[in-house]
């Protein structure tokens, strides 16, 4: 007796289909199905990205650090707040500005030189005055700054809002 190589119970696809599905057709359908699933995932990613539901007009929440009472800062002095990553500088005329620790050239941490009344970057020797304005390149723009708020005689700095600037302007100072 000869053995037959025929499949006794062929797999049938679809309703009422009497023809068995070939291996090639099965893989063709599987790849089409996987392609549809992948296209749906990509479409979902683009939809989630472009329509994330975030309102672009809402302001970032304030992250206030209380620096201290106004009277504890003498004119023409700088106080370091390493935890907040800023220096609080009180100008000769009594105005306050909170400048970032990061140099605008390559992001190194600047240090305050009390004897020369300037900020210096140890990486490439950029220098900035007490208001954060550039004295010596290679830094091309002034140190970034944080908004200062004075409430009830207390100086507070909003470290949640870093503001970029090209140069120092008098309107960046806050007075008690």
XYZ file of N, CA, C and O in Angstrom:
704
model
N 0.814 -1.173 0.000
C 0.000 0.000 0.000
C 0.865 1.246 0.000
O 1.803 1.327 0.760
N 0.457 2.120 -0.821
C 1.164 3.392 -0.909
C 0.553 4.394 0.038
O -0.647 4.468 0.164
N 1.466 5.177 0.651
C 0.980 6.254 1.524
C 0.718 7.479 0.686
O 1.489 7.807 -0.196
N -0.313 8.151 1.021
C -0.675 9.366 0.309
C -0.087 10.573 1.046
O -0.107 10.632 2.265
N 0.438 11.546 0.297
C 0.985 12.772 0.881
C -0.068 13.870 0.964
O 0.264 15.024 1.153
N -1.282 13.548 0.819
C -2.335 14.537 0.898
C -2.691 14.817 2.352
O -2.619 13.934 3.209
N -3.124 16.059 2.584
C -3.577 16.451 3.911
C -5.012 15.986 4.039
O -5.858 16.267 3.187
N -5.269 15.270 5.133
C -6.598 14.716 5.295
C -7.623 15.770 5.699
O -8.737 15.754 5.226
N -7.217 16.706 6.624
C -8.132 17.760 7.066
C -7.496 19.108 6.760
O -6.823 19.680 7.592
N -7.670 19.628 5.563
C -7.054 20.899 5.211
C -7.687 22.053 6.002
O -8.860 22.019 6.338
N -6.858 23.070 6.279
C -7.335 24.257 6.982
C -8.132 25.089 5.993
O -7.689 25.349 4.890
N -9.291 25.521 6.423
C -10.142 26.315 5.557
C -10.215 27.725 6.121
O -10.381 27.922 7.313
N -10.106 28.708 5.262
C -10.150 30.111 5.665
C -11.430 30.726 5.137
O -11.758 30.587 3.971
N -12.104 31.425 6.006
C -13.319 32.099 5.578
C -14.515 31.174 5.645
O -14.385 29.967 5.811
N -15.659 31.765 5.506
C -16.872 30.956 5.593
C -17.218 30.383 4.228
O -17.189 31.083 3.228
N -17.488 29.153 4.215
C -17.919 28.496 2.994
C -16.807 28.207 2.012
O -17.061 27.789 0.907
N -15.549 28.402 2.370
C -14.438 28.155 1.458
C -14.093 26.681 1.501
O -13.768 26.137 2.542
N -14.148 26.081 0.377
C -13.860 24.657 0.316
C -12.407 24.404 -0.047
O -11.913 23.306 0.151
N -11.712 25.415 -0.588
C -10.330 25.228 -0.991
C -9.398 25.405 0.209
O -9.544 26.331 0.989
N -8.403 24.536 0.330
C -7.437 24.703 1.421
C -6.530 25.912 1.133
O -6.269 26.244 -0.019
N -6.065 26.575 2.179
C -5.178 27.731 2.010
C -3.748 27.220 1.908
O -3.325 26.345 2.670
N -3.039 27.753 0.963
C -1.650 27.317 0.803
C -0.773 28.049 1.819
O -1.151 29.081 2.385
N 0.390 27.521 2.033
C 1.339 28.141 2.965
C 1.704 29.559 2.504
O 1.791 30.486 3.299
N 1.904 29.710 1.208
C 2.254 31.015 0.656
C 1.140 32.027 0.902
O 1.384 33.157 1.309
N -0.107 31.649 0.691
C -1.230 32.549 0.929
C -1.373 32.888 2.413
O -1.713 34.010 2.774
N -1.140 31.901 3.273
C -1.209 32.145 4.707
C -0.201 33.220 5.123
O -0.525 34.167 5.833
N 1.052 33.095 4.682
C 2.072 34.089 5.048
C 1.789 35.451 4.418
O 2.042 36.487 5.027
N 1.256 35.474 3.222
C 0.900 36.731 2.587
C -0.164 37.456 3.428
O -0.053 38.650 3.689
N -1.175 36.725 3.865
C -2.213 37.317 4.707
C -1.659 37.742 6.075
O -2.029 38.793 6.605
N -0.762 36.954 6.640
C -0.168 37.296 7.937
C 0.640 38.585 7.824
O 0.563 39.463 8.697
N 1.423 38.735 6.761
C 2.221 39.961 6.582
C 1.340 41.177 6.358
O 1.621 42.269 6.861
N 0.245 40.993 5.609
C -0.688 42.102 5.430
C -1.300 42.518 6.764
O -1.430 43.698 7.061
N -1.671 41.558 7.572
C -2.246 41.849 8.885
C -1.245 42.573 9.781
O -1.591 43.551 10.462
N 0.003 42.100 9.790
C 1.036 42.758 10.592
C 1.308 44.176 10.089
O 1.549 45.090 10.874
N 1.266 44.369 8.781
C 1.453 45.703 8.211
C 0.351 46.659 8.640
O 0.596 47.823 8.949
N -0.874 46.172 8.667
C -2.000 47.000 9.099
C -1.846 47.367 10.580
O -2.051 48.524 10.966
N -1.456 46.402 11.396
C -1.252 46.673 12.825
C -0.134 47.710 13.018
O -0.270 48.659 13.798
N 0.977 47.574 12.288
C 2.084 48.531 12.407
C 1.657 49.922 11.953
O 2.009 50.930 12.579
N 0.893 50.004 10.870
C 0.415 51.306 10.394
C -0.501 51.963 11.427
O -0.428 53.172 11.652
N -1.338 51.175 12.080
C -2.216 51.712 13.118
C -1.404 52.230 14.305
O -1.730 53.262 14.886
N -0.334 51.532 14.672
C 0.521 51.988 15.772
C 1.208 53.305 15.425
O 1.274 54.215 16.248
N 1.721 53.423 14.208
C 2.372 54.663 13.783
C 1.364 55.806 13.760
O 1.640 56.907 14.230
N 0.187 55.560 13.243
C -0.861 56.579 13.226
C -1.231 56.999 14.646
O -1.417 58.192 14.930
N -1.296 56.053 15.556
C -1.584 56.362 16.955
C -0.497 57.214 17.587
O -0.780 58.138 18.357
N 0.769 56.922 17.278
C 1.878 57.716 17.813
C 1.800 59.154 17.310
O 1.971 60.096 18.086
N 1.586 59.343 16.020
C 1.488 60.695 15.468
C 0.292 61.445 16.061
O 0.392 62.624 16.394
N -0.820 60.775 16.213
C -1.996 61.407 16.799
C -1.724 61.823 18.235
O -2.053 62.941 18.644
N -1.092 60.950 19.011
C -0.780 61.273 20.405
C 0.220 62.418 20.492
O 0.135 63.262 21.387
N 1.145 62.483 19.572
C 2.163 63.544 19.594
C 1.564 64.898 19.231
O 1.767 65.881 19.920
N 0.829 64.950 18.145
C 0.311 66.230 17.666
C -0.936 66.706 18.408
O -1.216 67.895 18.458
N -1.673 65.811 18.987
C -2.886 66.180 19.707
C -2.814 65.665 21.137
O -3.673 64.935 21.594
N -1.764 66.062 21.842
C -1.530 65.533 23.186
C -2.480 66.094 24.231
O -2.496 65.619 25.349
N -3.204 67.144 23.901
C -4.147 67.713 24.847
C -3.525 68.736 25.778
O -4.179 69.259 26.646
N -2.254 69.007 25.611
C -1.601 69.997 26.453
C -1.953 71.385 25.941
O -1.864 71.660 24.756
N -2.325 72.255 26.862
C -2.618 73.631 26.509
C -1.311 74.406 26.487
O -0.632 74.519 27.498
N -0.944 74.917 25.342
C 0.336 75.590 25.191
C 0.363 76.959 25.871
O 1.410 77.536 26.065
N -0.784 77.496 26.246
C -0.846 78.824 26.839
C -0.731 78.822 28.356
O -0.656 79.869 28.966
N -0.747 77.647 28.961
C -0.649 77.619 30.420
C 0.780 77.867 30.847
O 1.724 77.347 30.270
N 0.947 78.661 31.898
C 2.266 78.983 32.415
C 2.763 77.832 33.280
O 1.981 77.125 33.907
N 4.077 77.658 33.296
C 4.669 76.632 34.138
C 4.477 77.020 35.599
O 4.509 78.198 35.944
N 4.262 76.024 36.463
C 4.084 76.371 37.864
C 5.376 76.973 38.431
O 6.470 76.593 38.059
N 5.192 77.932 39.318
C 6.349 78.593 39.911
C 7.004 77.677 40.928
O 6.328 76.980 41.679
N 8.325 77.685 40.935
C 9.113 76.962 41.931
C 9.905 78.021 42.685
O 10.997 78.388 42.284
N 9.320 78.515 43.747
C 9.910 79.635 44.468
C 10.885 79.149 45.542
O 10.590 78.228 46.289
N 12.024 79.805 45.579
C 12.992 79.613 46.653
C 13.056 80.921 47.415
O 13.237 81.983 46.825
N 12.880 80.828 48.727
C 12.954 82.019 49.560
C 14.421 82.295 49.870
O 15.097 81.483 50.506
N 14.916 83.440 49.400
C 16.325 83.792 49.583
C 16.573 84.451 50.931
O 17.631 84.261 51.529
N 15.618 85.236 51.422
C 15.774 85.909 52.711
C 15.184 87.294 52.683
O 14.691 87.770 51.659
N 15.270 87.988 53.833
C 14.737 89.349 53.891
C 15.573 90.316 53.058
O 16.782 90.145 52.904
N 14.926 91.339 52.528
C 15.588 92.325 51.675
C 16.787 92.948 52.391
O 17.857 93.117 51.809
N 16.633 93.251 53.676
C 17.690 93.915 54.433
C 18.941 93.077 54.663
O 19.990 93.601 55.050
N 18.859 91.771 54.405
C 20.037 90.921 54.634
C 21.008 90.917 53.454
O 22.063 90.293 53.521
N 20.660 91.620 52.384
C 21.520 91.698 51.203
C 22.013 93.126 51.030
O 21.222 94.029 50.753
N 23.301 93.334 51.203
C 23.896 94.662 51.044
C 24.022 95.010 49.567
O 24.205 94.117 48.727
N 23.956 96.308 49.228
C 24.171 96.711 47.829
C 25.566 96.319 47.338
O 26.519 96.278 48.110
N 25.625 95.980 46.063
C 26.866 95.596 45.386
C 27.472 94.306 45.947
O 28.685 94.168 46.047
N 26.593 93.337 46.303
C 27.041 92.034 46.793
C 26.353 90.920 46.013
O 25.311 91.125 45.391
N 26.968 89.742 46.091
C 26.438 88.561 45.421
C 26.375 87.425 46.435
O 27.324 87.193 47.179
N 25.229 86.714 46.457
C 25.045 85.561 47.343
C 24.779 84.333 46.488
O 23.948 84.364 45.579
N 25.487 83.251 46.794
C 25.337 82.005 46.029
C 24.235 81.144 46.637
O 24.148 81.004 47.856
N 23.408 80.586 45.778
C 22.381 79.624 46.156
C 22.597 78.389 45.283
O 21.944 78.221 44.259
N 23.532 77.545 45.697
C 23.929 76.389 44.881
C 22.780 75.397 44.691
O 22.657 74.790 43.634
N 21.924 75.240 45.702
C 20.786 74.330 45.571
C 19.807 74.795 44.507
O 19.192 73.990 43.819
N 19.673 76.106 44.361
C 18.783 76.657 43.346
C 19.483 76.919 42.035
O 18.862 77.300 41.055
N 20.797 76.748 42.017
C 21.643 76.920 40.832
C 21.612 78.365 40.318
O 21.507 78.608 39.127
N 21.691 79.328 41.252
C 21.730 80.731 40.857
C 22.532 81.539 41.869
O 22.813 81.096 42.981
N 22.911 82.733 41.431
C 23.497 83.755 42.293
C 22.490 84.891 42.388
O 21.959 85.331 41.374
N 22.251 85.370 43.611
C 21.399 86.532 43.796
C 22.306 87.738 43.955
O 23.095 87.816 44.899
N 22.218 88.654 42.998
C 23.075 89.846 43.007
C 22.222 91.065 43.336
O 21.166 91.272 42.736
N 22.694 91.846 44.297
C 22.042 93.117 44.585
C 22.939 94.212 44.029
O 24.108 94.330 44.392
N 22.393 94.988 43.132
C 23.139 96.035 42.446
C 23.404 97.215 43.384
O 22.823 97.311 44.461
N 24.257 98.116 42.951
C 24.605 99.303 43.733
C 23.373 100.159 44.036
O 23.252 100.708 45.115
N 22.428 100.196 43.090
C 21.222 101.021 43.286
C 20.122 100.302 44.062
O 19.026 100.828 44.233
N 20.374 99.077 44.525
C 19.415 98.339 45.344
C 18.576 97.317 44.596
O 17.816 96.577 45.202
N 18.690 97.247 43.268
C 17.922 96.284 42.476
C 18.474 94.877 42.616
O 19.676 94.669 42.817
N 17.582 93.886 42.505
C 17.966 92.478 42.607
C 17.865 91.800 41.247
O 16.946 92.077 40.475
N 18.790 90.865 40.994
C 18.714 89.987 39.829
C 19.299 88.637 40.239
O 20.285 88.573 40.969
N 18.652 87.572 39.797
C 19.122 86.213 40.084
C 19.678 85.632 38.788
O 18.922 85.304 37.874
N 20.999 85.513 38.686
C 21.625 85.016 37.461
C 21.940 83.527 37.605
O 22.248 83.041 38.693
N 21.866 82.830 36.500
C 22.128 81.396 36.460
C 23.604 81.098 36.707
O 24.473 81.891 36.358
N 23.878 79.937 37.268
C 25.255 79.472 37.461
C 25.911 79.054 36.147
O 27.126 78.968 36.077
N 25.122 78.764 35.131
C 25.650 78.199 33.888
C 26.146 79.271 32.935
O 25.427 80.203 32.594
N 27.366 79.101 32.478
C 27.941 79.995 31.468
C 27.186 79.787 30.161
O 26.845 78.660 29.795
N 26.942 80.869 29.455
C 26.194 80.774 28.197
C 27.057 80.291 27.040
O 26.541 80.080 25.944
N 28.350 80.096 27.272
C 29.226 79.597 26.219
C 29.081 78.087 26.081
O 28.608 77.597 25.058
N 29.465 77.342 27.118
C 29.378 75.880 27.052
C 28.680 75.253 28.247
O 28.678 74.034 28.386
N 28.143 76.070 29.137
C 27.378 75.528 30.253
C 28.175 75.189 31.499
O 27.644 74.557 32.405
N 29.431 75.590 31.582
C 30.218 75.357 32.796
C 29.655 76.237 33.920
O 29.029 77.253 33.665
N 29.919 75.858 35.154
C 29.457 76.648 36.294
C 30.394 77.818 36.535
O 31.598 77.633 36.707
N 29.823 79.010 36.561
C 30.625 80.208 36.826
C 30.798 80.383 38.333
O 29.996 79.892 39.125
N 31.859 81.091 38.727
C 32.099 81.402 40.135
C 32.217 82.908 40.286
O 32.599 83.611 39.351
N 31.900 83.395 41.475
C 31.959 84.815 41.759
C 33.319 85.144 42.355
O 33.732 84.533 43.340
N 34.027 86.098 41.763
C 35.289 86.603 42.297
C 34.994 87.911 43.022
O 34.803 88.954 42.379
N 34.951 87.852 44.326
C 34.606 89.030 45.128
C 35.625 90.148 44.943
O 35.263 91.317 44.844
N 36.910 89.808 44.869
C 37.953 90.836 44.778
C 37.857 91.645 43.488
O 38.154 92.838 43.474
N 37.418 91.003 42.395
C 37.335 91.698 41.098
C 35.902 92.035 40.707
O 35.667 92.579 39.634
N 34.941 91.654 41.571
C 33.514 91.927 41.339
C 33.062 91.450 39.958
O 32.487 92.197 39.167
N 33.298 90.165 39.708
C 32.876 89.593 38.425
C 32.673 88.093 38.568
O 33.201 87.453 39.475
N 31.888 87.554 37.639
C 31.720 86.116 37.515
C 32.753 85.645 36.501
O 32.969 86.303 35.473
N 33.366 84.489 36.776
C 34.369 83.961 35.849
C 34.027 82.496 35.538
O 33.631 81.740 36.425
N 34.177 82.126 34.286
C 33.966 80.741 33.867
C 35.323 80.051 33.864
O 36.231 80.479 33.137
N 35.502 78.993 34.639
C 36.792 78.324 34.701
C 37.149 77.537 33.436
O 38.309 77.214 33.231
N 36.178 77.275 32.577
C 36.444 76.460 31.378
C 37.167 77.248 30.288
O 38.134 76.763 29.713
N 36.680 78.447 29.973
C 37.249 79.202 28.859
C 37.452 80.681 29.186
O 37.555 81.510 28.293
N 37.436 81.013 30.466
C 37.729 82.369 30.961
C 36.752 83.442 30.512
O 37.111 84.615 30.466
N 35.534 83.086 30.209
C 34.523 84.121 29.983
C 34.307 84.836 31.302
O 34.326 84.217 32.369
N 34.092 86.131 31.241
C 33.850 86.912 32.450
C 32.566 87.715 32.288
O 32.221 88.147 31.182
N 31.858 87.901 33.419
C 30.576 88.601 33.433
C 30.580 89.569 34.613
O 31.131 89.267 35.673
N 29.920 90.714 34.449
C 29.842 91.672 35.558
C 28.764 91.239 36.557
O 28.143 90.190 36.396
N 28.511 92.045 37.582
C 27.580 91.694 38.648
C 26.149 91.507 38.148
O 25.368 90.779 38.742
N 25.797 92.103 37.025
C 24.461 91.933 36.453
C 24.399 90.767 35.470
O 23.343 90.458 34.941
N 25.539 90.112 35.212
C 25.575 88.964 34.306
C 25.918 89.316 32.881
O 25.922 88.449 32.004
N 26.236 90.590 32.607
C 26.590 91.020 31.256
C 28.023 90.584 30.918
O 28.881 90.550 31.797
N 28.286 90.277 29.657
C 29.588 89.772 29.220
C 30.655 90.864 29.320
O 30.483 91.969 28.808
N 31.763 90.532 29.994
C 32.933 91.406 30.053
C 34.046 90.901 29.143
O 34.789 91.673 28.559
N 34.155 89.557 29.087
C 35.238 88.934 28.338
C 34.695 87.712 27.597
O 34.153 86.812 28.226
N 34.808 87.660 26.247
C 34.350 86.486 25.496
C 35.211 85.267 25.834
O 36.200 85.429 26.504
N 34.856 84.072 25.439
C 34.102 83.687 24.253
C 32.584 83.654 24.424
O 31.884 83.447 23.448
N 32.052 83.815 25.626
C 30.591 83.839 25.772
C 30.043 85.018 24.969
O 30.542 86.135 25.073
N 29.010 84.751 24.185
C 28.477 85.783 23.289
C 27.297 86.538 23.884
O 26.926 87.589 23.384
N 26.693 85.992 24.943
C 25.539 86.666 25.519
C 25.590 86.611 27.039
O 26.331 85.830 27.624
N 24.786 87.446 27.664
C 24.758 87.567 29.123
C 24.261 86.274 29.768
O 23.608 85.441 29.127
N 24.571 86.124 31.059
C 24.069 84.978 31.812
C 22.547 85.011 31.837
O 21.936 86.082 31.930
N 21.934 83.840 31.738
C 20.484 83.755 31.849
C 20.084 84.124 33.278
O 20.904 84.089 34.193
N 18.817 84.468 33.463
C 18.390 84.884 34.799
C 17.021 84.317 35.145
O 16.270 83.875 34.282
N 16.741 84.309 36.450
C 15.466 83.848 36.987
C 14.684 85.056 37.505
O 15.273 85.992 38.035
N 13.364 85.029 37.402
C 12.563 86.137 37.927
C 12.686 86.236 39.454
O 12.668 85.231 40.156
N 12.812 87.444 39.937
C 12.868 87.719 41.367
C 11.538 88.340 41.772
O 11.000 89.199 41.070
N 11.011 87.897 42.909
C 9.750 88.407 43.443
C 10.017 88.873 44.869
O 10.636 88.147 45.649
N 9.560 90.056 45.190
C 9.699 90.554 46.560
C 8.303 90.708 47.145
O 7.489 91.488 46.640
N 8.016 89.915 48.193
C 6.719 89.928 48.859
C 6.931 90.057 50.359
O 7.701 89.290 50.945
N 6.259 91.008 50.958
C 6.319 91.211 52.403
C 7.748 91.331 52.920
O 8.095 90.792 53.971
N 8.600 91.980 52.163
C 9.981 92.186 52.585
C 10.888 90.985 52.400
O 12.040 91.005 52.814
N 10.388 89.915 51.751
C 11.181 88.712 51.494
C 11.523 88.621 50.011
O 10.674 88.856 49.154
N 12.763 88.235 49.731
C 13.205 88.043 48.353
C 13.000 86.571 48.000
O 13.472 85.679 48.702
N 12.278 86.339 46.903
C 12.013 84.984 46.417
C 12.450 84.905 44.966
O 12.353 85.881 44.229
N 12.921 83.726 44.562
C 13.382 83.514 43.196
C 12.605 82.346 42.599
O 12.501 81.274 43.208
N 12.050 82.548 41.410
C 11.298 81.513 40.693
C 12.265 80.701 39.841
O 12.578 81.074 38.711
N 12.738 79.570 40.378
C 13.708 78.748 39.635
C 13.043 77.857 38.595
O 13.715 77.135 37.870
N 11.731 77.938 38.475
C 11.015 77.183 37.452
C 10.973 77.897 36.108
O 10.551 77.331 35.117
N 11.421 79.163 36.083
C 11.354 79.964 34.864
C 12.717 80.578 34.580
O 13.073 81.589 35.169
N 13.481 79.968 33.704
C 14.783 80.502 33.304
C 14.592 81.358 32.057
O 13.998 80.915 31.075
N 15.078 82.588 32.111
C 14.908 83.512 30.987
C 16.250 83.765 30.309
O 17.219 84.116 30.958
N 16.266 83.569 28.994
C 17.468 83.843 28.208
C 17.492 85.312 27.824
O 16.441 85.930 27.653
N 18.689 85.845 27.657
C 18.836 87.243 27.240
C 20.159 87.409 26.524
O 21.087 86.632 26.705
N 20.243 88.437 25.698
C 21.490 88.728 24.995
C 22.364 89.682 25.788
O 23.574 89.575 25.779
N 21.714 90.617 26.475
C 22.443 91.617 27.233
C 21.614 92.035 28.440
O 20.405 91.779 28.492
N 22.239 92.673 29.397
C 21.551 93.178 30.579
C 20.764 94.437 30.227
O 21.240 95.297 29.492
N 19.523 94.497 30.769
C 18.696 95.699 30.671
C 18.205 96.048 32.066
O 17.972 95.173 32.901
N 18.021 97.303 32.310
C 17.618 97.803 33.632
C 16.272 97.219 34.065
O 16.033 97.022 35.255
N 15.389 96.909 33.110
C 14.070 96.372 33.474
C 14.123 94.920 33.987
O 13.113 94.390 34.409
N 15.280 94.291 33.955
C 15.438 92.947 34.493
C 15.671 92.958 36.011
O 15.623 91.907 36.646
N 15.884 94.129 36.573
C 16.087 94.278 38.010
C 14.737 94.408 38.717
O 13.778 94.917 38.158
N 14.697 93.939 39.971
C 13.505 94.062 40.796
C 13.892 94.833 42.037
O 14.915 94.549 42.667
N 13.067 95.809 42.399
C 13.349 96.676 43.556
C 12.357 96.425 44.669
O 11.200 96.088 44.426
N 12.822 96.622 45.884
C 11.964 96.436 47.067
C 11.050 97.630 47.241
O 11.335 98.730 46.897
